[in-house]
Short mmCIF file of C-alpha atoms and ligand atoms in Angstrom, two decimals:
data_model
loop_
_atom_site.label_atom_id
_atom_site.label_comp_id
_atom_site.label_asym_id
_atom_site.label_seq_id
_atom_site.Cartn_x
_atom_site.Cartn_y
_atom_site.Cartn_z
CA UNK A 132 136.32 -83.96 188.83
CA UNK A 133 136.03 -87.72 188.66
CA UNK A 134 137.85 -89.14 185.65
CA UNK A 135 136.87 -92.43 184.08
CA UNK A 136 139.17 -93.81 181.42
CA UNK A 137 137.32 -96.00 178.92
CA UNK A 138 139.84 -95.91 176.09
CA UNK A 139 141.90 -99.00 176.92
CA UNK A 140 142.14 -100.00 173.27
CA UNK A 141 144.17 -96.83 172.68
CA UNK A 142 146.49 -97.48 175.59
CA UNK A 143 146.54 -98.50 179.25
CA UNK A 144 148.50 -97.28 182.27
CA UNK A 145 151.24 -99.38 183.85
CA UNK A 146 150.04 -101.56 186.67
CA UNK A 147 152.06 -100.79 189.84
CA UNK A 148 153.61 -104.29 189.74
CA UNK A 149 154.90 -103.57 186.23
CA UNK A 150 156.43 -100.29 187.35
CA UNK A 151 158.10 -102.05 190.29
CA UNK A 152 159.50 -104.81 188.08
CA UNK A 153 161.00 -102.26 185.69
CA UNK A 154 162.39 -99.90 188.32
CA UNK A 155 165.80 -101.54 188.96
CA UNK A 156 166.61 -101.65 185.27
CA UNK A 157 166.71 -97.88 184.79
CA UNK A 158 169.52 -97.05 187.23
CA UNK A 159 170.75 -99.97 189.29
CA UNK A 160 170.92 -102.66 186.60
CA UNK A 161 171.44 -100.37 183.65
CA UNK A 162 173.82 -102.63 181.74
CA UNK A 163 173.82 -103.37 178.03
CA UNK A 164 172.59 -106.93 177.61
CA UNK A 165 175.37 -107.55 175.06
CA UNK A 166 178.22 -106.67 177.46
CA UNK A 167 180.20 -109.48 179.02
CA UNK A 168 180.82 -107.83 182.41
CA UNK A 169 178.55 -108.28 185.42
CA UNK A 170 176.38 -105.25 184.61
CA UNK A 171 175.78 -106.58 181.12
CA UNK A 172 175.09 -110.08 182.38
CA UNK A 173 172.47 -108.81 184.85
CA UNK A 174 170.66 -107.15 181.96
CA UNK A 175 171.10 -110.25 179.79
CA UNK A 176 169.63 -112.48 182.49
CA UNK A 177 166.63 -110.16 182.83
CA UNK A 178 166.01 -110.31 179.08
CA UNK A 179 166.33 -114.11 179.11
CA UNK A 180 163.85 -114.35 181.95
CA UNK A 181 161.43 -112.09 180.12
CA UNK A 182 161.84 -114.21 176.99
CA UNK A 183 160.80 -117.32 178.91
CA UNK A 184 157.70 -115.57 180.24
CA UNK A 185 156.75 -114.46 176.73
CA UNK A 186 157.35 -117.98 175.41
CA UNK A 187 154.89 -119.23 178.02
CA UNK A 188 152.46 -116.45 177.05
CA UNK A 189 152.64 -117.43 173.36
CA UNK A 190 153.09 -121.19 174.01
CA UNK A 191 156.29 -121.35 171.97
CA UNK A 192 160.02 -121.89 172.40
CA UNK A 193 162.15 -119.12 173.90
CA UNK A 194 164.06 -118.92 170.62
CA UNK A 195 160.83 -118.01 168.82
CA UNK A 196 160.35 -114.76 170.79
CA UNK A 197 161.73 -111.55 169.27
CA UNK A 198 161.53 -108.34 171.29
CA UNK A 199 160.79 -105.17 169.33
CA UNK A 200 159.15 -101.77 169.69
CA UNK A 201 155.53 -102.89 169.53
CA UNK A 202 152.62 -103.63 167.25
CA UNK A 203 153.51 -101.36 164.36
CA UNK A 204 156.99 -102.83 164.08
CA UNK A 205 155.70 -106.40 164.31
CA UNK A 206 153.07 -105.77 161.63
CA UNK A 207 155.59 -104.04 159.34
CA UNK A 208 158.16 -106.78 159.89
CA UNK A 209 155.74 -109.50 158.81
CA UNK A 210 154.98 -107.70 155.56
CA UNK A 211 158.33 -106.15 154.65
CA UNK A 212 160.23 -109.16 155.93
CA UNK A 213 158.41 -111.85 153.98
CA UNK A 214 157.07 -110.38 150.76
CA UNK A 215 159.00 -109.99 147.52
CA UNK A 216 158.09 -108.53 144.12
CA UNK A 217 155.59 -110.79 142.37
CA UNK A 218 154.15 -112.16 145.63
CA UNK A 219 150.47 -111.90 146.45
CA UNK A 220 149.36 -110.85 149.94
CA UNK A 221 145.97 -111.34 151.60
CA UNK A 222 144.74 -109.22 154.46
CA UNK A 223 141.43 -107.69 155.53
CA UNK A 224 139.95 -104.25 155.10
CA UNK A 225 139.53 -103.83 158.87
CA UNK A 226 143.20 -104.13 159.84
CA UNK A 227 145.15 -101.48 161.69
CA UNK A 228 146.94 -98.93 159.51
CA UNK A 229 150.26 -100.60 160.40
CA UNK A 230 149.13 -103.42 158.10
CA UNK A 231 147.11 -101.43 155.57
CA UNK A 232 149.78 -98.83 154.90
CA UNK A 233 152.53 -101.44 154.73
CA UNK A 234 150.43 -103.28 152.12
CA UNK A 235 150.02 -100.06 150.15
CA UNK A 236 153.76 -99.49 150.22
CA UNK A 237 154.38 -103.03 148.96
CA UNK A 238 152.20 -102.27 145.94
CA UNK A 239 155.02 -100.00 144.77
CA UNK A 240 157.34 -103.01 145.00
CA UNK A 241 155.29 -105.36 142.87
CA UNK A 242 153.24 -107.03 145.62
CA UNK A 243 149.53 -107.17 145.00
CA UNK A 244 147.20 -107.27 147.99
CA UNK A 245 143.67 -108.60 148.32
CA UNK A 246 141.71 -106.87 151.09
CA UNK A 247 138.97 -109.21 152.30
CA UNK A 248 135.89 -107.38 153.59
CA UNK A 249 134.00 -108.27 156.77
CA UNK A 250 130.30 -108.97 157.12
CA UNK A 251 128.16 -106.21 158.64
CA UNK A 252 128.78 -107.81 162.02
CA UNK A 253 132.52 -107.15 161.66
CA UNK A 254 133.53 -110.78 161.15
CA UNK A 255 135.84 -111.99 158.42
CA UNK A 256 134.71 -115.23 156.80
CA UNK A 257 137.62 -117.68 156.44
CA UNK A 258 136.13 -119.00 153.21
CA UNK A 259 136.66 -115.55 151.69
CA UNK A 260 140.34 -115.84 152.60
CA UNK A 261 140.49 -119.30 151.05
CA UNK A 262 138.88 -118.05 147.86
CA UNK A 263 141.41 -115.22 147.61
CA UNK A 264 144.42 -117.58 147.64
CA UNK A 265 146.40 -117.81 144.39
CA UNK A 266 149.48 -119.83 143.45
CA UNK A 267 151.66 -116.77 144.18
CA UNK A 268 150.07 -115.98 147.58
CA UNK A 269 152.87 -115.90 150.14
CA UNK A 270 151.34 -114.31 153.23
CA UNK A 271 148.00 -113.88 154.98
CA UNK A 272 147.73 -111.32 157.78
CA UNK A 273 144.65 -111.04 159.96
CA UNK A 274 143.99 -109.45 163.31
CA UNK A 275 142.93 -111.46 166.34
CA UNK A 276 140.61 -108.76 167.70
CA UNK A 277 139.50 -105.60 166.01
CA UNK A 278 140.58 -102.44 167.79
CA UNK A 279 137.33 -100.59 167.12
CA UNK A 280 134.64 -103.22 167.62
CA UNK A 281 136.46 -105.86 169.67
CA UNK A 282 135.16 -108.51 167.25
CA UNK A 283 137.31 -111.63 167.51
CA UNK A 284 138.33 -113.05 164.17
CA UNK A 285 138.45 -116.77 163.29
CA UNK A 286 142.24 -117.06 163.35
CA UNK A 287 142.30 -120.81 163.94
CA UNK A 288 140.31 -121.49 160.79
CA UNK A 289 142.58 -119.20 158.82
CA UNK A 290 145.60 -120.95 160.37
CA UNK A 291 144.30 -124.25 159.00
CA UNK A 292 143.77 -122.72 155.57
CA UNK A 293 147.32 -121.36 155.62
CA UNK A 294 148.70 -124.76 156.62
CA UNK A 295 146.74 -126.59 153.91
CA UNK A 296 147.76 -124.18 151.19
CA UNK A 297 151.39 -123.61 152.23
CA UNK A 298 150.96 -119.87 152.86
CA UNK A 299 152.60 -117.98 155.72
CA UNK A 300 150.20 -116.61 158.33
CA UNK A 301 150.71 -113.53 160.50
CA UNK A 302 148.34 -112.47 163.29
CA UNK A 303 148.15 -108.92 164.59
CA UNK A 304 147.24 -109.89 168.15
CA UNK A 305 147.72 -106.43 169.66
CA UNK A 306 144.10 -106.06 170.77
CA UNK A 307 143.75 -109.63 171.95
CA UNK A 308 146.66 -109.49 174.38
CA UNK A 309 145.50 -110.06 177.92
CA UNK A 310 141.89 -110.43 176.79
CA UNK A 311 141.93 -113.91 175.27
CA UNK A 312 144.34 -116.80 175.83
CA UNK A 313 147.15 -117.05 173.30
CA UNK A 314 148.39 -120.28 171.82
CA UNK A 315 150.36 -119.84 168.63
CA UNK A 316 150.31 -123.59 167.96
CA UNK A 317 146.53 -123.65 168.14
CA UNK A 318 146.30 -120.44 166.08
CA UNK A 319 148.50 -122.08 163.44
CA UNK A 320 150.41 -118.88 162.74
CA UNK A 321 154.03 -118.38 161.67
CA UNK A 322 154.18 -114.85 163.02
CA UNK A 323 152.28 -112.93 165.69
CA UNK A 324 152.67 -109.34 166.86
CA UNK A 325 151.81 -107.79 170.19
CA UNK A 326 152.37 -104.59 172.07
CA UNK A 327 152.96 -104.08 175.80
CA UNK A 328 151.04 -100.83 176.21
CA UNK A 329 147.67 -102.38 175.40
CA UNK A 330 147.96 -104.69 178.41
CA UNK A 331 149.23 -102.39 181.15
CA UNK A 332 152.85 -102.57 180.05
CA UNK A 333 155.13 -99.76 178.86
CA UNK A 334 154.82 -97.99 175.52
CA UNK A 335 157.32 -98.53 172.73
CA UNK A 336 157.99 -102.21 173.44
CA UNK A 337 156.46 -105.40 172.17
CA UNK A 338 157.25 -108.90 171.08
CA UNK A 339 156.82 -111.02 168.05
CA UNK A 340 156.42 -114.75 167.78
CA UNK A 341 158.46 -115.99 164.81
CA UNK A 342 157.99 -119.69 164.18
CA UNK A 343 161.30 -121.49 163.81
CA UNK A 344 162.39 -121.62 160.18
CA UNK A 345 160.20 -118.72 158.99
CA UNK A 346 162.42 -116.98 156.44
CA UNK A 347 161.90 -113.43 157.61
CA UNK A 348 164.28 -110.62 156.66
CA UNK A 349 164.95 -108.30 159.60
CA UNK A 350 163.63 -104.77 159.33
CA UNK A 351 166.58 -103.39 161.29
CA UNK A 352 170.15 -104.52 160.76
CA UNK A 353 173.30 -103.58 162.61
CA UNK A 354 173.93 -105.93 165.49
CA UNK A 355 173.42 -109.56 166.35
CA UNK A 356 170.68 -108.84 168.90
CA UNK A 357 167.61 -111.07 168.99
CA UNK A 358 169.36 -113.82 167.00
CA UNK A 359 169.98 -111.31 164.21
CA UNK A 360 166.26 -110.86 163.76
CA UNK A 361 166.05 -107.36 165.20
CA UNK A 362 169.15 -105.23 165.62
CA UNK A 363 169.39 -102.59 168.33
CA UNK A 364 170.38 -102.50 172.00
CA UNK A 365 167.61 -104.21 173.95
CA UNK A 366 165.18 -101.97 175.83
CA UNK A 367 165.79 -103.89 179.05
CA UNK A 368 163.36 -102.02 181.37
CA UNK A 369 160.71 -102.15 178.64
CA UNK A 370 161.22 -105.86 178.03
CA UNK A 371 161.04 -106.57 181.77
CA UNK A 372 157.84 -104.49 181.94
CA UNK A 373 156.33 -106.32 178.97
CA UNK A 374 157.00 -109.69 180.59
CA UNK A 375 155.52 -108.58 183.92
CA UNK A 376 152.42 -107.27 182.13
CA UNK A 377 152.13 -110.58 180.27
CA UNK A 378 152.47 -112.53 183.51
CA UNK A 379 149.69 -110.46 185.12
CA UNK A 380 147.58 -110.82 181.98
CA UNK A 381 147.89 -114.61 182.17
CA UNK A 382 146.61 -114.48 185.78
CA UNK A 383 143.67 -112.26 184.84
CA UNK A 384 142.62 -114.71 182.18
CA UNK A 385 142.22 -117.32 184.90
CA UNK A 386 141.06 -115.45 187.99
CA UNK A 387 137.65 -114.22 186.81
CA UNK A 388 138.82 -110.71 185.87
CA UNK A 389 137.76 -111.09 182.25
CA UNK A 390 134.33 -112.45 183.17
CA UNK A 391 133.83 -109.52 185.55
CA UNK A 392 134.96 -107.12 182.82
CA UNK A 393 132.49 -108.59 180.32
CA UNK A 394 129.67 -108.13 182.84
CA UNK A 395 130.65 -104.48 183.37
CA UNK A 396 130.85 -103.90 179.62
CA UNK A 397 127.46 -105.55 179.15
CA UNK A 398 125.88 -103.35 181.83
CA UNK A 399 127.40 -100.24 180.27
CA UNK A 400 126.24 -101.29 176.82
CA UNK A 401 122.71 -102.11 177.92
CA UNK A 402 122.49 -98.79 179.78
CA UNK A 403 123.67 -96.70 176.83
CA UNK A 404 121.41 -98.59 174.45
CA UNK A 405 118.40 -97.49 176.53
CA UNK A 406 118.85 -94.12 174.84
CA UNK A 407 116.68 -93.74 171.75
CA UNK A 408 118.51 -93.62 168.43
CA UNK A 409 121.42 -95.82 169.43
CA UNK A 410 122.69 -99.23 168.36
CA UNK A 411 125.65 -101.56 168.45
CA UNK A 412 128.31 -101.91 165.80
CA UNK A 413 129.72 -105.37 165.30
CA UNK A 414 128.00 -107.24 168.01
CA UNK A 415 124.41 -108.12 167.52
CA UNK A 416 123.09 -110.96 165.52
CA UNK A 417 121.78 -109.91 162.18
CA UNK A 418 120.07 -111.32 159.18
CA UNK A 419 119.81 -109.88 155.72
CA UNK A 420 116.99 -111.03 153.54
CA UNK A 421 117.48 -112.13 149.94
CA UNK A 422 115.43 -109.32 148.51
CA UNK A 423 117.61 -106.68 150.14
CA UNK A 424 120.70 -105.37 148.44
CA UNK A 425 123.95 -106.18 150.23
CA UNK A 426 124.59 -102.49 150.66
CA UNK A 427 121.40 -102.37 152.64
CA UNK A 428 122.65 -104.87 155.19
CA UNK A 429 123.53 -102.35 157.83
CA UNK A 430 123.22 -103.52 161.39
CA UNK A 431 120.56 -100.98 162.20
CA UNK A 432 118.47 -101.90 159.21
CA UNK A 433 118.94 -105.62 159.42
CA UNK A 434 116.74 -107.83 161.46
CA UNK A 435 117.84 -108.85 164.89
CA UNK A 436 117.69 -112.58 165.37
CA UNK A 437 117.29 -113.95 168.84
CA UNK A 438 118.54 -117.28 170.03
CA UNK A 439 121.34 -119.64 169.28
CA UNK A 440 122.85 -120.09 166.12
CA UNK A 441 123.77 -121.46 162.78
CA UNK A 442 126.36 -120.04 160.42
CA UNK A 443 126.95 -117.53 157.70
CA UNK A 444 126.04 -118.36 154.17
CA UNK A 445 128.77 -117.70 151.63
CA UNK A 446 126.87 -115.04 149.80
CA UNK A 447 127.74 -111.80 151.53
CA UNK A 448 129.59 -108.56 151.02
CA UNK A 449 133.19 -108.92 150.15
CA UNK A 450 132.98 -112.55 149.18
CA UNK A 451 134.57 -112.82 145.77
CA UNK A 452 131.84 -113.86 143.40
CA UNK A 453 129.09 -112.99 145.84
CA UNK A 454 126.02 -111.70 144.13
CA UNK A 455 124.80 -108.25 144.99
CA UNK A 456 121.73 -109.66 146.64
CA UNK A 457 122.30 -111.15 150.04
CA UNK A 458 121.19 -114.37 151.56
CA UNK A 459 123.38 -113.51 154.41
CA UNK A 460 122.18 -114.74 157.70
CA UNK A 461 123.71 -115.54 161.02
CA UNK A 462 122.39 -116.78 164.25
CA UNK A 463 125.85 -117.03 165.77
CA UNK A 464 126.56 -114.46 168.46
CA UNK A 465 129.53 -112.46 167.27
CA UNK A 466 132.45 -113.12 169.61
CA UNK A 467 134.05 -109.99 171.08
CA UNK A 468 136.74 -109.06 173.52
CA UNK A 469 135.29 -108.56 177.00
CA UNK A 470 136.22 -104.90 177.30
CA UNK A 471 134.94 -103.29 174.11
CA UNK A 472 131.66 -101.93 172.84
CA UNK A 473 131.09 -99.71 169.82
CA UNK A 474 127.82 -97.79 169.74
CA UNK A 475 126.26 -95.40 167.22
CA UNK A 476 124.21 -92.39 168.27
CA UNK A 477 121.79 -90.94 165.76
CA UNK A 478 121.59 -87.20 165.27
CA UNK A 479 124.94 -86.23 166.60
CA UNK A 480 128.58 -86.03 165.60
CA UNK A 481 130.78 -88.57 167.41
CA UNK A 482 133.73 -86.19 167.83
CA UNK A 483 131.46 -83.68 169.56
CA UNK A 484 130.32 -86.39 171.95
CA UNK A 485 133.92 -87.46 172.63
CA UNK A 486 134.71 -83.85 173.60
CA UNK A 487 131.54 -83.41 175.64
CA UNK A 488 132.29 -86.59 177.60
CA UNK A 489 135.91 -85.58 178.08
CA UNK A 490 134.72 -82.33 179.65
CA UNK A 491 132.72 -84.48 182.07
CA UNK A 492 135.80 -86.57 182.86
CA UNK A 493 135.10 -89.57 180.63
CA UNK A 494 137.73 -90.64 178.07
CA UNK A 495 136.39 -92.59 175.09
CA UNK A 496 137.29 -92.69 171.44
CA UNK A 497 135.44 -91.90 168.25
CA UNK A 498 137.34 -94.54 166.32
CA UNK A 499 140.89 -95.83 166.34
CA UNK A 500 143.10 -93.59 168.47
CA UNK A 501 145.84 -93.98 165.90
CA UNK A 502 143.56 -92.02 163.52
CA UNK A 503 142.43 -89.32 165.89
CA UNK A 504 142.57 -85.94 164.25
CA UNK A 505 141.75 -87.48 160.88
CA UNK A 506 138.48 -86.30 159.41
CA UNK A 507 137.68 -89.52 157.59
CA UNK A 508 135.17 -91.84 159.23
CA UNK A 509 136.44 -95.13 160.58
CA UNK A 510 137.54 -97.46 157.77
CA UNK A 511 136.46 -100.40 159.93
CA UNK A 512 132.88 -99.23 160.34
CA UNK A 513 132.72 -98.21 156.68
CA UNK A 514 133.95 -101.67 155.67
CA UNK A 515 131.13 -103.13 157.76
CA UNK A 516 128.68 -101.19 155.63
CA UNK A 517 127.80 -98.21 157.80
CA UNK A 518 127.22 -94.95 155.98
CA UNK A 519 129.52 -92.03 156.75
CA UNK A 520 127.07 -90.27 159.05
CA UNK A 521 126.48 -93.35 161.12
CA UNK A 522 130.19 -94.20 161.23
CA UNK A 523 131.01 -90.69 162.39
CA UNK A 524 128.35 -90.87 165.07
CA UNK A 525 129.91 -93.98 166.61
CA UNK A 526 131.85 -94.17 169.86
CA UNK A 527 134.13 -96.86 171.19
CA UNK A 528 134.05 -97.56 174.93
CA UNK A 529 136.96 -99.81 175.89
CA UNK A 530 137.24 -100.67 179.57
CA UNK A 531 140.43 -101.36 181.47
CA UNK A 532 140.55 -104.52 183.52
CA UNK A 533 140.64 -102.28 186.61
CA UNK A 534 137.24 -100.74 185.71
CA UNK A 535 134.68 -100.61 188.53
CA UNK A 536 130.89 -100.60 188.93
CA UNK A 537 131.21 -96.96 190.01
CA UNK A 538 132.95 -96.12 186.70
CA UNK A 539 130.05 -97.62 184.78
CA UNK A 540 127.51 -95.81 186.98
CA UNK A 541 129.24 -92.49 186.28
CA UNK A 542 129.40 -93.05 182.53
CA UNK A 543 125.74 -94.06 182.48
CA UNK A 544 124.96 -90.82 184.25
CA UNK A 545 126.90 -88.47 181.95
CA UNK A 546 126.32 -90.09 178.53
CA UNK A 547 122.54 -89.44 178.39
CA UNK A 548 123.04 -85.85 179.55
CA UNK A 549 125.70 -85.20 176.90
CA UNK A 550 123.76 -86.94 174.12
CA UNK A 551 120.54 -85.08 174.86
CA UNK A 552 122.33 -81.74 175.06
CA UNK A 553 124.20 -82.26 171.77
CA UNK A 554 121.11 -83.44 169.99
CA UNK A 555 119.25 -80.37 171.20
CA UNK A 556 121.87 -77.84 170.13
CA UNK A 557 123.24 -79.28 166.89
CA UNK A 558 121.33 -82.22 165.50
CA UNK A 559 123.04 -84.16 162.71
CA UNK A 560 120.68 -85.85 160.32
CA UNK A 561 121.38 -88.83 158.11
CA UNK A 562 123.55 -87.97 155.16
CA UNK A 563 124.53 -84.51 156.37
CA UNK A 564 128.13 -85.53 156.94
CA UNK A 565 128.52 -86.85 153.44
N1 PLP B 799 147.55 -103.28 165.67
C1 PLP B 799 146.41 -102.96 166.30
C2 PLP B 799 145.21 -103.83 166.10
C3 PLP B 799 146.35 -101.84 167.13
O1 PLP B 799 145.22 -101.54 167.76
C4 PLP B 799 147.52 -101.05 167.29
C5 PLP B 799 147.49 -99.82 168.12
O2 PLP B 799 146.46 -99.24 168.32
C6 PLP B 799 148.69 -101.44 166.61
C7 PLP B 799 148.66 -102.55 165.80
C8 PLP B 799 149.96 -100.65 166.75
O3 PLP B 799 150.58 -100.98 167.96
P1 PLP B 799 151.70 -100.01 168.59
O4 PLP B 799 150.96 -98.86 169.20
O5 PLP B 799 152.38 -100.85 169.62
O6 PLP B 799 152.61 -99.62 167.50
#
């Protein structure tokens, strides 16, 4: 049976070039990068080369690149490494659990966190971040791209706020890697985390940008690796693979791959949305009228606004001091990563659709893969104001950069069949999932 993998936000396969780059470092050049003999020096040189590639990828100095085990470690390091009892931390309610759970742990150590909510379109408003800042705020952490909706967050604006208020700024850039250009100077961040396996690199390896002079305590201690910022023998094949994946990602940002991917995603999205009882999460332009309660500002109930755009008013869900009635309006298209679409399907259970599609050879996700198996609906979609039934009926399609027209054709063939069959055998009506 044909298999079509549309779960790239969960993970991606190695590209053959990445595999080839890594190959010599498993057996032939197996040395420990800390050893002074030739075998060690070969490994050390490979790590140095990889560091330079990552510095180019981030637009930073080589000395500002720290190799680690991936996104979770980078996110945890930013929080555990910078915050102390009595500090205040600002993040958003749509972050990955690597941030959210670290924040919850810090609550037990005297760090209070403000979780800024998104609008119904999935965007965080930088002015909400600004309003949350207190004299004791030490760190802001915000994602570059949301893993479930692909919505790109206004990191540059938040970077400016952090600079003006003297607060450290960390970006979880895991889902932006290889999809949008990185420039840590432009982003204005002190710290940035990424993971190789989301951009066709190996699992269990990543890198962090740590701006020179950022007083971060290492999570792991033991050796002098990574300028004492991350102890542990370097994962040389993994680091080489990460750098190769980053190099290829930089090419794809320039050679039209991302534009082609966006066109494929758009065709897929438009095709799926032909089905009755479907809609987009975190993409379309919405307006919420003053007489409607904020809680009523769900994408499907809000008005679609065509045409180019203005900006959000301040008065919207999650904004401290916002009134319960919304004057929330946007004519700005919501920026998204090129590969992601998140779609709700009325009258069915998302998990059932994930399984039905899997049986037809199509891999998608009913939320964040890191939460699969959990029965709770997506915290991201809930934060955007969806009710539980609608959140649970939502599916994320995330295309790999190697996706083809034939992949989209196949998915557009099997999705309507599966949806119609599920709706016929076990309809789920609004509110039935609590
Ligand atoms: N941050 C985001 C936004 C993610 O999507 C993920 C993984 O899904 C992570 C962090 C964790 O990254 P890793 O799998 O490398 O630990």
